[in-house]
XYZ file of C-alpha atoms in Angstrom:
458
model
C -194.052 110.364 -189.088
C -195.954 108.162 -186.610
C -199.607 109.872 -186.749
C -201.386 106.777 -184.886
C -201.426 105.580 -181.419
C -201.943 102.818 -179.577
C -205.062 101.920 -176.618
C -202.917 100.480 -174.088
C -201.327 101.511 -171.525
C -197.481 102.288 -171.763
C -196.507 101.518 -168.568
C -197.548 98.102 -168.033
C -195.946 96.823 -164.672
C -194.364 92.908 -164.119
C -195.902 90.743 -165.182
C -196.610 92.322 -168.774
C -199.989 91.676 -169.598
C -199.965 89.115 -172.666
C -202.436 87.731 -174.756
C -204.797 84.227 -173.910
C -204.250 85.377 -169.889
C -208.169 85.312 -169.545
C -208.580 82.525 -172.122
C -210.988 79.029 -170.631
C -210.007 75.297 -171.711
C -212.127 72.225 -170.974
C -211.265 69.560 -168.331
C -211.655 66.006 -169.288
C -212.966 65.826 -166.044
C -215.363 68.316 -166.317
C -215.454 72.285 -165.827
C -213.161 74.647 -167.917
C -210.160 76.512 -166.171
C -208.535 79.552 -167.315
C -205.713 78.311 -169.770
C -201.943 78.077 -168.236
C -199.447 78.572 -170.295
C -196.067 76.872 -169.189
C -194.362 76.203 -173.253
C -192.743 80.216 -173.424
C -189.815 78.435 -174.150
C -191.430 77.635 -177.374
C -193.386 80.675 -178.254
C -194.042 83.079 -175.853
C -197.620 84.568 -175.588
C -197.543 88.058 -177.204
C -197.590 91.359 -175.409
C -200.646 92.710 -175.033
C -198.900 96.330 -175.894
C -197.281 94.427 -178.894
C -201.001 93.156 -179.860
C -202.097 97.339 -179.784
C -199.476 98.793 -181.246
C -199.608 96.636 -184.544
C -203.353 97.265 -184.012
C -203.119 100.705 -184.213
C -200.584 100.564 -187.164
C -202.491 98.091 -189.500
C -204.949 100.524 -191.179
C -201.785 102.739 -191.860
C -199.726 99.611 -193.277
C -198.532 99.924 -197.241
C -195.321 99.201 -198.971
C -191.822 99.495 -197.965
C -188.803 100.791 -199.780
C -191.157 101.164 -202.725
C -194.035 103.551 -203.058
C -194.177 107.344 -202.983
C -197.367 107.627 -201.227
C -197.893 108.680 -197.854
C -199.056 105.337 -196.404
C -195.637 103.618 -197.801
C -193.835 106.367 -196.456
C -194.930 105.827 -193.264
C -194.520 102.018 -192.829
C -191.257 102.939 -194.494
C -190.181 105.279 -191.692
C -192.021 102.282 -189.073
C -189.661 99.571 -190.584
C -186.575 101.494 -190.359
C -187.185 103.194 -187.236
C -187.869 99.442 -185.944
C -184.259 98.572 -187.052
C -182.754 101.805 -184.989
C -185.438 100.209 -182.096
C -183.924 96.326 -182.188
C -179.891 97.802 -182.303
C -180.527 100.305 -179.048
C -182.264 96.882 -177.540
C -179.069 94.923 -178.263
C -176.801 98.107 -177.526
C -175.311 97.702 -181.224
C -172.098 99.188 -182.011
C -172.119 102.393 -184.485
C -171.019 100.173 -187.370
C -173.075 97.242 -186.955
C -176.105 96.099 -189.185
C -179.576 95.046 -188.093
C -181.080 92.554 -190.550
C -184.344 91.584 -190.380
C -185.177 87.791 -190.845
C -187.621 84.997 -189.969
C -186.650 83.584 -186.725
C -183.039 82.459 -185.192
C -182.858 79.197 -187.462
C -183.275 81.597 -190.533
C -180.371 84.232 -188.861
C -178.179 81.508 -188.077
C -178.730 80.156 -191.522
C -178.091 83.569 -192.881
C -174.573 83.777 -191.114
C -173.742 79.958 -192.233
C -174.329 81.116 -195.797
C -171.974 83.939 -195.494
C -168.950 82.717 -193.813
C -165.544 83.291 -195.246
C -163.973 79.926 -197.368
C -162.497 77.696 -195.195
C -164.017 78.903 -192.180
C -164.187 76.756 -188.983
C -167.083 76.488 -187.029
C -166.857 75.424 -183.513
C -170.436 74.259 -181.318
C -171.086 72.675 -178.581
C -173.437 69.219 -178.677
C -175.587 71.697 -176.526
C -176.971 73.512 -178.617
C -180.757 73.953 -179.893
C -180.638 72.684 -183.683
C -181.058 76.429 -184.886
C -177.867 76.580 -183.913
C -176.169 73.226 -184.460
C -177.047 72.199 -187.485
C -176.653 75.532 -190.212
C -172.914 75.206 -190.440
C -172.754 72.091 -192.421
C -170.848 72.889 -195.544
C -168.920 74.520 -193.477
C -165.383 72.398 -191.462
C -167.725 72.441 -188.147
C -165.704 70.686 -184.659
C -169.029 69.672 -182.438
C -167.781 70.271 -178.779
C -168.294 67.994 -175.863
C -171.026 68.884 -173.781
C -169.229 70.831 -170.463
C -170.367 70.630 -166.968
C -169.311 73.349 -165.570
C -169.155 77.059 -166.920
C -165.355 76.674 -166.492
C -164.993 74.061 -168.452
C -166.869 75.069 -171.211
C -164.385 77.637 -171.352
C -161.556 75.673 -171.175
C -162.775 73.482 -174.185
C -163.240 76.063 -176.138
C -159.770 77.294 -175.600
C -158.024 73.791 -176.236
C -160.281 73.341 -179.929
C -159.377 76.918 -180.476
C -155.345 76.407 -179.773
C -155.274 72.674 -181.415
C -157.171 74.101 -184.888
C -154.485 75.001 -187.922
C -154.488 78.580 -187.732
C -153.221 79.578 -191.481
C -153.651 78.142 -194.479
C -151.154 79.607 -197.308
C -149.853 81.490 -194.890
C -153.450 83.991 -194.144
C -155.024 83.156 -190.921
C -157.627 80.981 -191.297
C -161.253 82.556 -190.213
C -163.314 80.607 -187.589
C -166.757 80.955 -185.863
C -167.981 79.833 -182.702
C -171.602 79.467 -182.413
C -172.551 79.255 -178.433
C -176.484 79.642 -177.225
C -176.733 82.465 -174.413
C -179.496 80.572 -172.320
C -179.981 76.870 -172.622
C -183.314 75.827 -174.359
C -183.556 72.464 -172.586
C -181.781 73.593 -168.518
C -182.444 77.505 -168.722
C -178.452 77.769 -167.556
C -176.724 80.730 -168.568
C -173.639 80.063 -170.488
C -170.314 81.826 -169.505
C -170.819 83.813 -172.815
C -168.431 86.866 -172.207
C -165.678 84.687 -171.376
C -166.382 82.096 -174.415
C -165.997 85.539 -176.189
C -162.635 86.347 -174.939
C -161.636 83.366 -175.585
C -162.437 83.139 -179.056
C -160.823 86.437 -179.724
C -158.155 85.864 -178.142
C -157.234 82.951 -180.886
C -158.259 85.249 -183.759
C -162.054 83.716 -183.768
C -165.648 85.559 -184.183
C -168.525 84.400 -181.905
C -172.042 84.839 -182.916
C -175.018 84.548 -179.728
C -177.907 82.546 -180.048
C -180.204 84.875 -177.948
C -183.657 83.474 -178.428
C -183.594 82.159 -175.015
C -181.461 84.705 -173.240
C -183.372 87.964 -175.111
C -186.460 87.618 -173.407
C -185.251 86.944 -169.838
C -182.201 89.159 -169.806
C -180.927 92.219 -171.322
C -178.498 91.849 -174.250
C -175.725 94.005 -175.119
C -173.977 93.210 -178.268
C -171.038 95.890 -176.064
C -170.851 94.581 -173.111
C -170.795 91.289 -174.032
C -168.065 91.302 -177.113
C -169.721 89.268 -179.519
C -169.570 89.635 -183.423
C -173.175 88.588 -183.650
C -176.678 88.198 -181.629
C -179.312 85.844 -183.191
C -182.634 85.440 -181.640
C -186.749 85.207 -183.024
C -189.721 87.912 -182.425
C -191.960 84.661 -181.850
C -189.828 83.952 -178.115
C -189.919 87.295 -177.305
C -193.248 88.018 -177.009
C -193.440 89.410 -180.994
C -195.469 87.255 -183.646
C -195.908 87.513 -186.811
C -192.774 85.074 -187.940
C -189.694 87.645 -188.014
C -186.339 87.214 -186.279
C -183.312 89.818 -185.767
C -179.714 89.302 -187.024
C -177.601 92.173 -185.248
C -173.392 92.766 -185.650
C -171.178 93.072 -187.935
C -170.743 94.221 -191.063
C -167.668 93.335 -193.005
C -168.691 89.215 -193.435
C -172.363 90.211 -194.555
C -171.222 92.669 -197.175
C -168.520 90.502 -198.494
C -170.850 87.747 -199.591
C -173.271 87.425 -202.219
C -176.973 88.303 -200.821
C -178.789 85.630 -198.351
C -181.711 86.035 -201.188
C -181.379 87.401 -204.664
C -184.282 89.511 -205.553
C -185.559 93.134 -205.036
C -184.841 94.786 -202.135
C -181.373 93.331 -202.216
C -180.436 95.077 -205.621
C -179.115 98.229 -206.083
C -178.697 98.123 -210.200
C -179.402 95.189 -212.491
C -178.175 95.605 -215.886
C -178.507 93.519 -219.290
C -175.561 92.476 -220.782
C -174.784 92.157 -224.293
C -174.695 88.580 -224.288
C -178.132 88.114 -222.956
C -177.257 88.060 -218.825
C -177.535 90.458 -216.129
C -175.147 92.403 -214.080
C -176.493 92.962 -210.697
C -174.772 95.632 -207.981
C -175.822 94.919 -204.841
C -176.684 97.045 -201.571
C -174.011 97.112 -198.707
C -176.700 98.318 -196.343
C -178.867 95.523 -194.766
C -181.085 95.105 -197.437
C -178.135 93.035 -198.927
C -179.933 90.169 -196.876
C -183.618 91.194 -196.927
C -184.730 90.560 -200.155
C -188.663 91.055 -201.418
C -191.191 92.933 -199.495
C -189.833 92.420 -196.116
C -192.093 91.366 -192.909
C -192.502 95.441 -191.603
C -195.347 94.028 -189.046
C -193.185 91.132 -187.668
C -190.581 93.764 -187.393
C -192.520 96.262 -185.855
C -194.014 93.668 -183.192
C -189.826 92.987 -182.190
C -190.009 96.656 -181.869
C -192.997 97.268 -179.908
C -191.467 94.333 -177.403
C -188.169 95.430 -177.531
C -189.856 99.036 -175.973
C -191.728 97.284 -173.487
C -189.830 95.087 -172.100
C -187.146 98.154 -171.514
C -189.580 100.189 -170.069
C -190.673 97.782 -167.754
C -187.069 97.507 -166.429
C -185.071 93.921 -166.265
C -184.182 94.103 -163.293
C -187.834 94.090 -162.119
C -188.709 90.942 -164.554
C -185.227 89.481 -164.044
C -186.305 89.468 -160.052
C -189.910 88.151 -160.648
C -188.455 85.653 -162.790
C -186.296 84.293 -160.138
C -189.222 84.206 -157.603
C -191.262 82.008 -160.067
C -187.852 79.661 -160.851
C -187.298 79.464 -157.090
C -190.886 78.160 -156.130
C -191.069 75.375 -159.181
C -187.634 74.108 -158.316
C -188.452 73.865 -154.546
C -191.999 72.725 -155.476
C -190.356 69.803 -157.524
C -187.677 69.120 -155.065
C -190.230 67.908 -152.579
C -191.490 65.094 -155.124
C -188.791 62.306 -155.082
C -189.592 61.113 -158.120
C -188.977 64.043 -160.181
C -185.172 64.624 -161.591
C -184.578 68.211 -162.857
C -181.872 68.127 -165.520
C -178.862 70.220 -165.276
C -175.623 70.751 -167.278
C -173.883 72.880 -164.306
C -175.572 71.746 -161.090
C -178.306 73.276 -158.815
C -176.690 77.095 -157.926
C -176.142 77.894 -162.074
C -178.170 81.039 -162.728
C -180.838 80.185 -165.130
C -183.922 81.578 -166.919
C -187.570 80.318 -166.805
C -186.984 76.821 -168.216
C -186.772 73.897 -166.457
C -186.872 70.337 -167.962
C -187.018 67.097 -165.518
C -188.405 63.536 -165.929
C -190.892 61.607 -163.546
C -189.754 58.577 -162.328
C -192.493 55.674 -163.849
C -193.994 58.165 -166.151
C -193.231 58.453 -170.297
C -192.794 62.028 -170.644
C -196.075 62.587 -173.396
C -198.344 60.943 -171.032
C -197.881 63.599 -167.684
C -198.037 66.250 -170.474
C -201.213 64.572 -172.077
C -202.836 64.917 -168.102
C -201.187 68.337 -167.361
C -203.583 69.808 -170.443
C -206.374 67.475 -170.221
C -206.906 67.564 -166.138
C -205.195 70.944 -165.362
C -205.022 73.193 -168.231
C -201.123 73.388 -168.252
C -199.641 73.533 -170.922
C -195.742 72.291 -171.544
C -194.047 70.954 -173.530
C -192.568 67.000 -173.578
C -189.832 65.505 -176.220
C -186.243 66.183 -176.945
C -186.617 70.215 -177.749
C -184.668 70.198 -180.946
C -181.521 69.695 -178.625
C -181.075 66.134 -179.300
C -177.358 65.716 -178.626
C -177.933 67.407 -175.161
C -181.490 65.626 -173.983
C -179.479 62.542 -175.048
C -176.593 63.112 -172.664
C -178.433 64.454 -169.520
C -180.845 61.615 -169.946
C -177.863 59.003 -170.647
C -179.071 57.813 -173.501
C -177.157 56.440 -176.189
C -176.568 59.585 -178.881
C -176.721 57.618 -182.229
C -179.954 56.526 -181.441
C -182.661 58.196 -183.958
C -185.608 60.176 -182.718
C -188.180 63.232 -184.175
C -187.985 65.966 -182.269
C -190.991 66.440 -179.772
C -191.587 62.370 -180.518
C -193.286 61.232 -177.179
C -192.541 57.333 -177.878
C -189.245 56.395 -177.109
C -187.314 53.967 -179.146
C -186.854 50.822 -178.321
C -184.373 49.976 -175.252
C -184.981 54.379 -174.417
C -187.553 54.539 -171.930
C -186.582 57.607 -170.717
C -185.921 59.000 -173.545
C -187.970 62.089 -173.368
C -188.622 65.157 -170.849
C -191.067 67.533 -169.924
C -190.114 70.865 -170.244
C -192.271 73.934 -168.277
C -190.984 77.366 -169.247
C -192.352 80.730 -168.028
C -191.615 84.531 -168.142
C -193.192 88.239 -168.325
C -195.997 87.401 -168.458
C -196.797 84.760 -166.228
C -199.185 85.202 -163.226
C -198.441 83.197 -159.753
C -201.632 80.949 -160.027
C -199.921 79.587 -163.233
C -196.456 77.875 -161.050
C -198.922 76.921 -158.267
C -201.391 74.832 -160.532
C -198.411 73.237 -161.770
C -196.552 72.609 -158.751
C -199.756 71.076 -157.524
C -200.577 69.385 -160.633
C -197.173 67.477 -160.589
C -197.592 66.643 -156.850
C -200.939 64.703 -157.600
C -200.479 63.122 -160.516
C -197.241 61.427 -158.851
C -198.593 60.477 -155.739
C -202.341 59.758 -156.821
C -202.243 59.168 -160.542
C -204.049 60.309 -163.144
C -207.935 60.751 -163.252
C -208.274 59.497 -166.998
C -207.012 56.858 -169.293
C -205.067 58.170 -172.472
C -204.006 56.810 -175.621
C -201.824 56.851 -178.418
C -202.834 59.214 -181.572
C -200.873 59.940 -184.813
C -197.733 59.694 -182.343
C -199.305 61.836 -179.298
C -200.649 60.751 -176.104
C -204.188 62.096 -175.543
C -207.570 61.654 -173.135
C -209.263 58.361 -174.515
C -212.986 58.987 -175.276
């Protein structure tokens, strides 16, 4: 029913043009220099195409599921033709459901509220708090981190064996929750296999893709996992919505994520002054009230480009721009990337290190204010693991993104650069560069402490 179009150009070559790529920031030290954006791993700038598509739509936008007029029509179509859009992306299987949702911490959260009773939950300390911490009323075994793909395998298959696998004599149901690209090293985890494994003890898996989504292609298939997880905002989408993708039995068997319209099929009064409610088995179970069609549309839009621009061209860019920041810091002693599985691990665009002498919110303080880089410095929401790669002791309390350390944790925090589509050459040179000086010359101004941040005195 589509009758509008969007400006730009369809076939967009690597590096996808993004948003902010001609955009000027001042220099404490005088001049402005066209903005370089290093924090992907964060939010990723959106797609330009993204940006003109939802452009295009937006005079055509009206309500979905609920109007008879030809504008809600439309989005209606947009928003479920999205949803057919988002399970081709993840090559979903013919049964499974696609539920819209806020982001990965609001997916996972989603799962964790419909597990089975008495499910087990197994996670590594690894993982990015979106998917460490939803599963807490659930009986959740937090894994050892592993340091080697091989043995996260193997640990997974020991907790899997050791774990009681009845209770009154059904099998009891249990979930492993395992990230598909590390938030804080960019490693790939061994995620087929951690599938296999999990099966082959009578387990589910669900994927936290919102690293591994926009750096690799994802297939729910070929991969064997019950469920993929990741947020619009990291894949070059905005407008705050998030994908939950596989299947379907769990999510229909539980009440609804959100009670509300949308999620109700037929509410009823009963005699004694209640309400009966039948609920939908479709998705909309789980997207109650006027759902996000924009934010869905945008995961759409980037879903489409990113395909047509084919991975294996961005997966081979991407490796060119990992490959020169490595080797760039390599050739400053003082820097120490930080790895789970060692140098030769296949990774995505983020890379996390320390500087020897350096707290980690002060070189990220004179990256911005003396290059115009921008990364990101703090624990990442990955506490557990930041701790352990950084030695520190893991009881120890800290905020995530808090650039002081506590006391007797110097090094408590890292600096994380992260990259992808749409990043242009000049960006990983400036940086390489940028590190290079500021190590062996220092930095140019004086900074200070503000409401907990390090920035440029005045």
């Amino acid at each position: 029913m589509s009758v509008f179009t969007a400006a730009a150009d369809q076939s967009v070559c690597a590096p996808l043009a993004v948003l902010g790529r001609d955009v000027t920031v001042p220099l404490v030290t005088g001049g402005e220099v066209t903005y370089a954006a290093l924090d992907y791993a964060a939010s990723a700038p959106a797609l330009q195409r993204v940006w003109d598509d939802v452009a295009a739509y937006a005079p055509y936008y009206g309500s979905v599921h609920r109007g008879a007029g030809y504008l809600s029509q439309l989005s209606t179509d947009l928003f479920e033709n999205a949803r057919g859009t988002v399970a081709d992306f993840l090559g979903c299987r013919a049964d499974d459901q696609v539920i819209f949702t806020r982001s990965t911490t609001d997916s996972l959260n989603l799962l964790a509220r419909v597990l089975p009773a008495d499910c087990q939950v197994f996670v590594f300390e690894t993982e990015h708090h979106a998917s460490l911490l939803p599963w807490q009323d659930a009986h959740v075994t937090c894994l050892d981190a592993p340091r080697t793909p091989q043995q996260a395998v193997k640990t997974l298959e020991r907790a899997l064996a050791d774990r009681p696998v009845s209770i009154e004599g059904a099998q009891r149901p249990a979930l492993v929750c395992v990230t598909g690209a590390s938030n804080v090293t960019g490693e790939l985890w061994p995620v087929r296999e951690l599938a296999a494994a999990a099966h082959a003890h009578g387990a589910r898996i669900v994927l936290d893709a919102a690293q591994l989504a926009p750096h690799h292609p994802v297939d729910i298939g070929d991969l064997d996992v019950d469920w993929v997880a990741f947020s619009g905002h990291k894949l070059y989408a905005p407008f705050g919505s998030g994908v939950l993708a596989g299947r379907a039995d769990w999510l229909r068997a539980a009440e609804p994520y959100l009670a509300g319209g949308g999620a109700s099929r037929k509410v009823t009064r009963r005699t004694d002054g209640g309400v009966d409610v039948e609920w939908h088995e479709s998705a909309a179970r789980h997207e109650a009230g006027s759902p996000n069609v924009i934010g869905a549309y945008s995961i759409a839009s980037a879903c489409k480009a990113l395909t047509d621009a084919g991975w294996d061209t961005l997966v081979a860019r991407e490796q060119h721009l990992i490959t020169r920041v490595r080797e760039g810091l390599a050739e400053v002693p003082q820097v120490r990337i930080l790895s789970l599985f060692g140098d030769d691990a296949p990774r995505v665009g983020v890379i996390s290190f320390v500087v020897e002498g350096w707290n980690s919110s002060h070189f990220a303080a004179a990256l911005s204010a003396e290059y115009g880089i921008g990364v990101r410095d703090g624990l990442f929401c990955a506490h557990p693991l930041v701790r352990t790669l950084l030695g520190t002791d893991p009881q120890t309390q800290g905020e995530c993104g808090a650039p002081e350390a506590a006391p007797g944790e110097k090094s408590l925090n890292a600096i994380r650069v992260s990259f992808g589509a749409g990043t242009p050459d000049e960006h990983v040179e400036r940086f390489v560069t940028a590190v290079r000086e500021l190590v062996t010359q220092g930095a140019k101004w004086t900074y200070r402490t503000e409401d907990g941040r390090c920035v440029p005195a005045v």
